[in-house]
PDB file of C-alpha atoms in Angstrom:
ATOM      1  CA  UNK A   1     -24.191 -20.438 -70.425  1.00  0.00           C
ATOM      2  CA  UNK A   2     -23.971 -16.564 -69.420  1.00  0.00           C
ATOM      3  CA  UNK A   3     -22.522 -15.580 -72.797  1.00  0.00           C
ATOM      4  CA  UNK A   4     -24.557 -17.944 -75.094  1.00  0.00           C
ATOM      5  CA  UNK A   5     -27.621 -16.306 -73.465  1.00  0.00           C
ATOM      6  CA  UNK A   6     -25.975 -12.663 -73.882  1.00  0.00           C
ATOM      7  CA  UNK A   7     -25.307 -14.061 -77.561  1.00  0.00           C
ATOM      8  CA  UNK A   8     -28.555 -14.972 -78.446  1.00  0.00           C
ATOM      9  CA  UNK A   9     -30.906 -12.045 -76.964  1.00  0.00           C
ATOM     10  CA  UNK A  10     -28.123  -9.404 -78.511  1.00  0.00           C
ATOM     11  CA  UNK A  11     -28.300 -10.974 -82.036  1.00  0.00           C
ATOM     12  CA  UNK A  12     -31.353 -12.754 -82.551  1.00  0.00           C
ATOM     13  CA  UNK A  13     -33.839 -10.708 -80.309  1.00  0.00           C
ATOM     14  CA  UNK A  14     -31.980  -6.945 -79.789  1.00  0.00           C
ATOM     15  CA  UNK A  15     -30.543  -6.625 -83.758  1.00  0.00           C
ATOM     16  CA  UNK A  16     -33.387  -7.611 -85.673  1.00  0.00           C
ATOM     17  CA  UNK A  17     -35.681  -4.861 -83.944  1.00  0.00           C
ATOM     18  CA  UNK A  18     -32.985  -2.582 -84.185  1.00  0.00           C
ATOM     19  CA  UNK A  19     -33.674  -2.661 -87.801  1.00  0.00           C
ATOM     20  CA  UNK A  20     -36.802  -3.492 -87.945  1.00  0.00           C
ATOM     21  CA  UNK A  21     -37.662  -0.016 -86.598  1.00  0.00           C
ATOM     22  CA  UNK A  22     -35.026   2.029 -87.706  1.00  0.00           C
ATOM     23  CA  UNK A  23     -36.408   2.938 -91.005  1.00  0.00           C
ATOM     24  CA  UNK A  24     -39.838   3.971 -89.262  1.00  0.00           C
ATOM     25  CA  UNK A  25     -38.801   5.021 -85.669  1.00  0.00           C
ATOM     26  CA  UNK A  26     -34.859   5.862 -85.495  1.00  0.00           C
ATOM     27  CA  UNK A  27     -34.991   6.596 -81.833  1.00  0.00           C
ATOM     28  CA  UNK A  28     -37.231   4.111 -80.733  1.00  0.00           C
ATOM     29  CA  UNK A  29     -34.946   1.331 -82.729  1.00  0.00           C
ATOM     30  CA  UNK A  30     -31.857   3.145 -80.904  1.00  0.00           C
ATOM     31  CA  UNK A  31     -32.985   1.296 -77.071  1.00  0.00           C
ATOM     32  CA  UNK A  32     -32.871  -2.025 -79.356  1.00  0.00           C
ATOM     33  CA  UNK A  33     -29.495  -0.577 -80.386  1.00  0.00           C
ATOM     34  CA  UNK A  34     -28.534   0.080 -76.885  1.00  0.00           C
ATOM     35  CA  UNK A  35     -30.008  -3.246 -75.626  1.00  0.00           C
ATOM     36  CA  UNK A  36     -27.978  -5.589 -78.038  1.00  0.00           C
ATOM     37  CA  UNK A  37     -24.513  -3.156 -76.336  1.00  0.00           C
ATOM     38  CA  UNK A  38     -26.120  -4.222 -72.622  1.00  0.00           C
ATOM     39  CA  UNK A  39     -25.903  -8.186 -73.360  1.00  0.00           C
ATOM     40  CA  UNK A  40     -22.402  -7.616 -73.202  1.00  0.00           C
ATOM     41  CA  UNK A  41     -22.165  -5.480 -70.368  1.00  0.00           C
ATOM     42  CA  UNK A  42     -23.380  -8.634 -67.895  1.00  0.00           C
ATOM     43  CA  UNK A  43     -20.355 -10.455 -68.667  1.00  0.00           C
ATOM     44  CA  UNK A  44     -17.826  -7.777 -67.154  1.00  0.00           C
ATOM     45  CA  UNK A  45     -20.525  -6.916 -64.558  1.00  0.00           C
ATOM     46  CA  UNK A  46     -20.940 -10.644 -63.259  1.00  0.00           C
ATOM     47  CA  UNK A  47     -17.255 -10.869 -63.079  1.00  0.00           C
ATOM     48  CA  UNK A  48     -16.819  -7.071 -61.684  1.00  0.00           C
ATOM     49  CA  UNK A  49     -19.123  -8.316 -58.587  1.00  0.00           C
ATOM     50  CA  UNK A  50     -16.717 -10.798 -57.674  1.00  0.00           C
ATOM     51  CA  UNK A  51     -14.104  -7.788 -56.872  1.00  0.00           C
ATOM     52  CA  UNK A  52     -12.363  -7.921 -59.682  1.00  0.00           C
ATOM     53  CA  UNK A  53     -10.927  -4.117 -60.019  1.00  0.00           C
ATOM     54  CA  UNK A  54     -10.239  -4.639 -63.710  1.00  0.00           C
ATOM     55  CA  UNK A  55     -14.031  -5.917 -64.586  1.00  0.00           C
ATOM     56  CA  UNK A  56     -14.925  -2.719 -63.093  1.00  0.00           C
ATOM     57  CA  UNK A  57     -13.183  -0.243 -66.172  1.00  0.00           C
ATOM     58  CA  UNK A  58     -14.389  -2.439 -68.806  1.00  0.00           C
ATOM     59  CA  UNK A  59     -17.942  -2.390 -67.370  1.00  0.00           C
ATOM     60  CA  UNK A  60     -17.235   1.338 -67.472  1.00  0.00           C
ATOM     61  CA  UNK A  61     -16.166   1.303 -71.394  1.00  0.00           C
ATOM     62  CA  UNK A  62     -19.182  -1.074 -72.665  1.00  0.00           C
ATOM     63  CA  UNK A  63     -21.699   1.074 -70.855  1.00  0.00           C
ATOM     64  CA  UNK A  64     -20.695   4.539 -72.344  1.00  0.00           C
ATOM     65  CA  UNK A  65     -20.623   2.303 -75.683  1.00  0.00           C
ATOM     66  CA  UNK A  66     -24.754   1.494 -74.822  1.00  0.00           C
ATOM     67  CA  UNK A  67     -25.578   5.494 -74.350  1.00  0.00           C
ATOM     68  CA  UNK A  68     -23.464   5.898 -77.467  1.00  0.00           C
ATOM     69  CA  UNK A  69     -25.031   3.516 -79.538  1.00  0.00           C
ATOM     70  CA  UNK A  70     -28.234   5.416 -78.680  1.00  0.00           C
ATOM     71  CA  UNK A  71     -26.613   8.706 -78.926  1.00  0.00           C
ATOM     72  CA  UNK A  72     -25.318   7.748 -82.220  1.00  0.00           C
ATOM     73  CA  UNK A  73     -29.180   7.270 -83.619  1.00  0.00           C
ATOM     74  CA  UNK A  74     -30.520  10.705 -82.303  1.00  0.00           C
ATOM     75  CA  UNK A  75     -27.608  12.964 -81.517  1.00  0.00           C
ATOM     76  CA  UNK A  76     -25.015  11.901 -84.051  1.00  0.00           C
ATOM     77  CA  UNK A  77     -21.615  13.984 -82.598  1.00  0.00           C
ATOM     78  CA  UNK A  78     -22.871  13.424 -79.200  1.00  0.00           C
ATOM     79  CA  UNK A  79     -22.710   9.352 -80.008  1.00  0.00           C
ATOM     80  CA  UNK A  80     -19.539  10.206 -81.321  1.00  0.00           C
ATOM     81  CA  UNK A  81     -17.753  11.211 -78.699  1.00  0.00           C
ATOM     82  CA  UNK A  82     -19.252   8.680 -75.915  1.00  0.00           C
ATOM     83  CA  UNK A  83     -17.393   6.440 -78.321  1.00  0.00           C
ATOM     84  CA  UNK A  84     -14.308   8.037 -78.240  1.00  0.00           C
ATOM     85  CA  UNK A  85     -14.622   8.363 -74.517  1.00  0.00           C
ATOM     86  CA  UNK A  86     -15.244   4.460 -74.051  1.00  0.00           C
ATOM     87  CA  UNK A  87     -12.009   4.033 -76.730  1.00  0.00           C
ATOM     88  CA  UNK A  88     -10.007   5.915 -73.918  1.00  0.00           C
ATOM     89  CA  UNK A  89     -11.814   3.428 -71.290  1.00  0.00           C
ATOM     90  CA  UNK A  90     -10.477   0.258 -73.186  1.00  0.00           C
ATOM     91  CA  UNK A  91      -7.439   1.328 -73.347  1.00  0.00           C
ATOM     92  CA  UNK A  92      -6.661   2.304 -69.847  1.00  0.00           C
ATOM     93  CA  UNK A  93      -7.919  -1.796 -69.464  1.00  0.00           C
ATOM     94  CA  UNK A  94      -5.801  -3.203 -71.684  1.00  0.00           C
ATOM     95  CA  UNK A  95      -2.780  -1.322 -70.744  1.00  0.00           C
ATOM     96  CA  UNK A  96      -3.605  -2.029 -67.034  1.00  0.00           C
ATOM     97  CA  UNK A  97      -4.162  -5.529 -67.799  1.00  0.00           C
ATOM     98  CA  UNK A  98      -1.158  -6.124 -70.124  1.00  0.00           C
ATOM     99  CA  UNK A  99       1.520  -3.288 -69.848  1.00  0.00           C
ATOM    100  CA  UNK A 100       2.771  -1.155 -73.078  1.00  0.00           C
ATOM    101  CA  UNK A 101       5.576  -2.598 -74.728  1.00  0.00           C
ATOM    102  CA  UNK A 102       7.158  -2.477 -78.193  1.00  0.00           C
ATOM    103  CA  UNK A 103       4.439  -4.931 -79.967  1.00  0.00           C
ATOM    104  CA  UNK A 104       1.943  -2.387 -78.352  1.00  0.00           C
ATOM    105  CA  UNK A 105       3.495   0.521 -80.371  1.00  0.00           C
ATOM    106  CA  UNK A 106       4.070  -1.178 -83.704  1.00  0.00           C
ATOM    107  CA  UNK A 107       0.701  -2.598 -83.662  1.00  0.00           C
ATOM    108  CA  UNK A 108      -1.059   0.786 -82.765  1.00  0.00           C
ATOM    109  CA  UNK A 109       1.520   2.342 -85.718  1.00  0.00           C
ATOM    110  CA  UNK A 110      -0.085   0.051 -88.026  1.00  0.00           C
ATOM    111  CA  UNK A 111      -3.397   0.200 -87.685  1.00  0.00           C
ATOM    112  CA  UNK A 112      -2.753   4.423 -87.869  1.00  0.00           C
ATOM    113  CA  UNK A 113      -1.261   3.729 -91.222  1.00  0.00           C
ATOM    114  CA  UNK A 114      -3.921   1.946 -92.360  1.00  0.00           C
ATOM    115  CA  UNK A 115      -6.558   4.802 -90.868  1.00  0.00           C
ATOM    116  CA  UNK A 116      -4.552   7.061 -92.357  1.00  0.00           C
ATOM    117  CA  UNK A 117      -4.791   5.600 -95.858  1.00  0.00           C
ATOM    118  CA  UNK A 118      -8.747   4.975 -95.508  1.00  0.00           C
ATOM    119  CA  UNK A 119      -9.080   8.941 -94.675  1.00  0.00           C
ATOM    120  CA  UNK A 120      -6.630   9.961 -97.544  1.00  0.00           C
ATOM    121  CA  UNK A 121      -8.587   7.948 -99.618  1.00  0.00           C
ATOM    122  CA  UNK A 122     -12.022   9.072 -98.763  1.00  0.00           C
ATOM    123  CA  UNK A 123     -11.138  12.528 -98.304  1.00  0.00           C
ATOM    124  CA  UNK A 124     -13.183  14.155-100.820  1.00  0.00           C
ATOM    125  CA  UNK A 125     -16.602  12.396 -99.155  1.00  0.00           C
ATOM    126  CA  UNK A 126     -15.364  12.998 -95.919  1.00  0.00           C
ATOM    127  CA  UNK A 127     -14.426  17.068 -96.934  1.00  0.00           C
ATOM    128  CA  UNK A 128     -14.346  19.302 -93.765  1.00  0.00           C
ATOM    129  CA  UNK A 129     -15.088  16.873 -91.173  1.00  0.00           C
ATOM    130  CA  UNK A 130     -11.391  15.098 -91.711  1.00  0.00           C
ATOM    131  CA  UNK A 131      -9.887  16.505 -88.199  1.00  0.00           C
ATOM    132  CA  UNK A 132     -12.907  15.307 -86.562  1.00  0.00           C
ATOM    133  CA  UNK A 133     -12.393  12.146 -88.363  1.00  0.00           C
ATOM    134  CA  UNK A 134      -8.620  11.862 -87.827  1.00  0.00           C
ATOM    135  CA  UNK A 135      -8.964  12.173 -84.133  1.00  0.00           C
ATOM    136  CA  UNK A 136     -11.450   9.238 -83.963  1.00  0.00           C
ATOM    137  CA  UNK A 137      -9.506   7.045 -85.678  1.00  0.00           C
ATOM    138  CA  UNK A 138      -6.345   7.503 -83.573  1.00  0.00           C
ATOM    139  CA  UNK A 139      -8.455   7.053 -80.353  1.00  0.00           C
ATOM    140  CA  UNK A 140      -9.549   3.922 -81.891  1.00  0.00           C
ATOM    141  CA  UNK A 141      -6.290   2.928 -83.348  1.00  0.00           C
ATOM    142  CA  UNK A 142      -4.519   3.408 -79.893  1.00  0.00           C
ATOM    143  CA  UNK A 143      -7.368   1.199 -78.284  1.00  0.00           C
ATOM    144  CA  UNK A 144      -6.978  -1.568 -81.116  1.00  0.00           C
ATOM    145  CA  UNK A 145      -3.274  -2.145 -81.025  1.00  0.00           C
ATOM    146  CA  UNK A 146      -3.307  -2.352 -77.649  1.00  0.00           C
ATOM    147  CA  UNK A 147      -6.308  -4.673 -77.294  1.00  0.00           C
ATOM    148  CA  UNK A 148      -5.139  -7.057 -80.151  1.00  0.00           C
ATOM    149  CA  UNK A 149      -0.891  -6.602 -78.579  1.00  0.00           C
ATOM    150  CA  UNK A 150      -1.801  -6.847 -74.774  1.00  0.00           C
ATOM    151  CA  UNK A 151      -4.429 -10.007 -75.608  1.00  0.00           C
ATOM    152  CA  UNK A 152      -1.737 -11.999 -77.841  1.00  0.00           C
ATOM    153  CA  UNK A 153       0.801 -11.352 -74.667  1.00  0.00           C
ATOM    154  CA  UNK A 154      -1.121 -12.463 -72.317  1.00  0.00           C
ATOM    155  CA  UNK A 155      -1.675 -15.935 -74.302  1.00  0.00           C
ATOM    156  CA  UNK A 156      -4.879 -17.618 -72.690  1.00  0.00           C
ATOM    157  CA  UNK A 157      -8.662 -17.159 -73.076  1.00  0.00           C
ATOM    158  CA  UNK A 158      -8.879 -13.737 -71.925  1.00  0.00           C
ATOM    159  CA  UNK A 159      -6.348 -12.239 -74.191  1.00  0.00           C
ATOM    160  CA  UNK A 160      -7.640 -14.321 -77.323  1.00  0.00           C
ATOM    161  CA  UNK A 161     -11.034 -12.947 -76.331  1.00  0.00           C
ATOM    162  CA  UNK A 162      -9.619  -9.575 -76.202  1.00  0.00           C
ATOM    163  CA  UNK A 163      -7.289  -9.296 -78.983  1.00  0.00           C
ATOM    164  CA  UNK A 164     -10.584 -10.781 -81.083  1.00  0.00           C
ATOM    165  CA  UNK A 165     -13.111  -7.728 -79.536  1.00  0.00           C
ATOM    166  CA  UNK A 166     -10.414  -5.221 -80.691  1.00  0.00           C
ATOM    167  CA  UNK A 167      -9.968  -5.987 -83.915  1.00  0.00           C
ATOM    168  CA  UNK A 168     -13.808  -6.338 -84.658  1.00  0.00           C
ATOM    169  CA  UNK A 169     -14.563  -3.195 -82.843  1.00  0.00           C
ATOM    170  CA  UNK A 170     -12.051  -1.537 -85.695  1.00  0.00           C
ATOM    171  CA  UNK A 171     -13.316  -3.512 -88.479  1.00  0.00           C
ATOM    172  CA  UNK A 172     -17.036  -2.441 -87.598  1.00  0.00           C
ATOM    173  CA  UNK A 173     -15.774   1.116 -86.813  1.00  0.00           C
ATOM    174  CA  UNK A 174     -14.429   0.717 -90.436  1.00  0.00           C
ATOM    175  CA  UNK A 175     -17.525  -0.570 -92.263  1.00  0.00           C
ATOM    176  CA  UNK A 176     -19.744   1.817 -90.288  1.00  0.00           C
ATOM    177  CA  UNK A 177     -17.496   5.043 -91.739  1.00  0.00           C
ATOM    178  CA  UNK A 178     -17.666   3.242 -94.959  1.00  0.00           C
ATOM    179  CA  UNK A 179     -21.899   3.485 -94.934  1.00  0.00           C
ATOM    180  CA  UNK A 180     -22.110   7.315 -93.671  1.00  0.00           C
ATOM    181  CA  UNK A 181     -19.776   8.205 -96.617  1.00  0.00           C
ATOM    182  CA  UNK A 182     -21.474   5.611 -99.194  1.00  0.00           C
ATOM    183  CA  UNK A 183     -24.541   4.123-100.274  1.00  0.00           C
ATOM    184  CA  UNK A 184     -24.659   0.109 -98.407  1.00  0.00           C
ATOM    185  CA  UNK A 185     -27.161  -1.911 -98.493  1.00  0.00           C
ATOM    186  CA  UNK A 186     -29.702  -3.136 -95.738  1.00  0.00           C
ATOM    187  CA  UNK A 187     -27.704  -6.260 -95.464  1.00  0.00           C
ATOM    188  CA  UNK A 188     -23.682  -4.545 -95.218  1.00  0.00           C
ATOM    189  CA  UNK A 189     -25.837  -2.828 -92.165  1.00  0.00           C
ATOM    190  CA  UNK A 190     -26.834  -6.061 -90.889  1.00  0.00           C
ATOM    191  CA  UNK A 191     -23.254  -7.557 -90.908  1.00  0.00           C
ATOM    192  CA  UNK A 192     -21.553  -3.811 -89.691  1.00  0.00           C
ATOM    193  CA  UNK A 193     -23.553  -4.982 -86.584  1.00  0.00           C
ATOM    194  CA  UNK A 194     -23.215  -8.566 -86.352  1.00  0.00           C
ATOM    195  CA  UNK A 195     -19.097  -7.917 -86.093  1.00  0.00           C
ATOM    196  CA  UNK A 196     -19.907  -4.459 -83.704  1.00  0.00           C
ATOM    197  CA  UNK A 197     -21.772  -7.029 -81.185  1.00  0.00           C
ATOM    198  CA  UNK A 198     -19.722 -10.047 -81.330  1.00  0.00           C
ATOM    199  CA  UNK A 199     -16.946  -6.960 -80.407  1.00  0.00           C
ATOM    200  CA  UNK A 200     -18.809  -6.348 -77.300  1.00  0.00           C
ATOM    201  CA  UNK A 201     -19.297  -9.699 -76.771  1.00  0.00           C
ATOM    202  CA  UNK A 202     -15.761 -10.717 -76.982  1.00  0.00           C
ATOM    203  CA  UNK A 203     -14.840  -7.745 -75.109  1.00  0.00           C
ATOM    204  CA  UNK A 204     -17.259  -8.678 -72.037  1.00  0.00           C
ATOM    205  CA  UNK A 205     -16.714 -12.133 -72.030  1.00  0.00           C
ATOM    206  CA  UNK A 206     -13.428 -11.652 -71.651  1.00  0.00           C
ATOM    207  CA  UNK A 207     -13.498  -9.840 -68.272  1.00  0.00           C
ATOM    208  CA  UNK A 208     -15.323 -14.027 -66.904  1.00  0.00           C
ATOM    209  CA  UNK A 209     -12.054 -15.502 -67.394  1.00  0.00           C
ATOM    210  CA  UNK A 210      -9.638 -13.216 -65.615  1.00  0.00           C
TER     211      UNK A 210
END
């Protein structure tokens, strides 16, 4: 009941007056922004208050993902780095949750291959800013493959749930590099943050079932 309510205020109340008001007000749409990231902080929080140590670093990850989210709309590096900071966050979880082993590695080696082609790729777009982007993507990488490895290990709800927030928090990562380095439409916005909540989501959710 917890996370269908999260659900529906993050994407049907919190998302469309994100962008409503982000053509018109950019900083007043980023609190809607930040609001839809909350939902998914009660989750982790409900099940951090019943002393569960490991709730307590993903509540720490999903809230510096709210004040980036609204760092990301009005101070653009700033939002950045909160991300990159809350990628460092999810890792530490997963890791501390499932271990590192081999599958942990190859996974994260993937998904750097695959960043790696993306940045090649769209290299002339992305011109001077490609260490800033290179470092972001292997912070994100790193907290991917271990999400998706250390959820598939641990084989119940909570890993599924985890692996699942991972890999949409890198596919929405993805599509929202693709829109600052091409023209997208309203609606490829829309669905960048449809898959960037139900990451959260997934992610928060998660922490109910440990």
């Amino acid at each position: 009941m917890v996370i269908a309510g999260c659900a529906f205020v993050c994407l049907c109340v919190c998302l469309p007056m994100f962008l409503t008001f982000k053509p018109v007000n950019r900083p007043f749409s980023a609190v809607f922004k930040s609001l839809g990231s909350l939902c998914a902080v009660i989750p982790a929080l409900i099940a951090a208050m019943k002393l569960d140590e490991h709730a307590w670093i993903c509540v720490i990850a999903l809230l510096l993902c709210c004040a980036a989210d609204f760092l990301l709309e009005t101070v653009f590096p700033a939002g950045m780095g909160c991300f990159g900071c809350a990628h460092i966050v999810f890792t530490a979880w997963y890791i501390t949750a499932a271990g590192f082993t081999l599958p942990h590695l190859i996974c994260i080696i993937c998904l750097m291959a695959i960043g790696a082609y993306l940045i090649w790729r769209w290299r002339a777009r992305i011109g001077r800013y490609i260490p800033a982007f290179a470092i972001y993507c292997a912070l994100l990488c790193i907290m991917a493959g271990s999400g998706i490895a250390g959820g598939l290990a641990l084989y119940n709800i909570t890993g599924w749930l985890t692996a699942a927030g991972a890999a949409l928090f890198a596919l929405s990562d993805a599509m929202v590099c693709r829109k600052l380095l091409f023209t997208e439409s309203n609606r490829f916005a829309a669905v960048t943050m449809i898959v960037y909540y139900s990451a959260l989501l997934c992610i928060g959710s998660a922490c109910l079932y440990l």
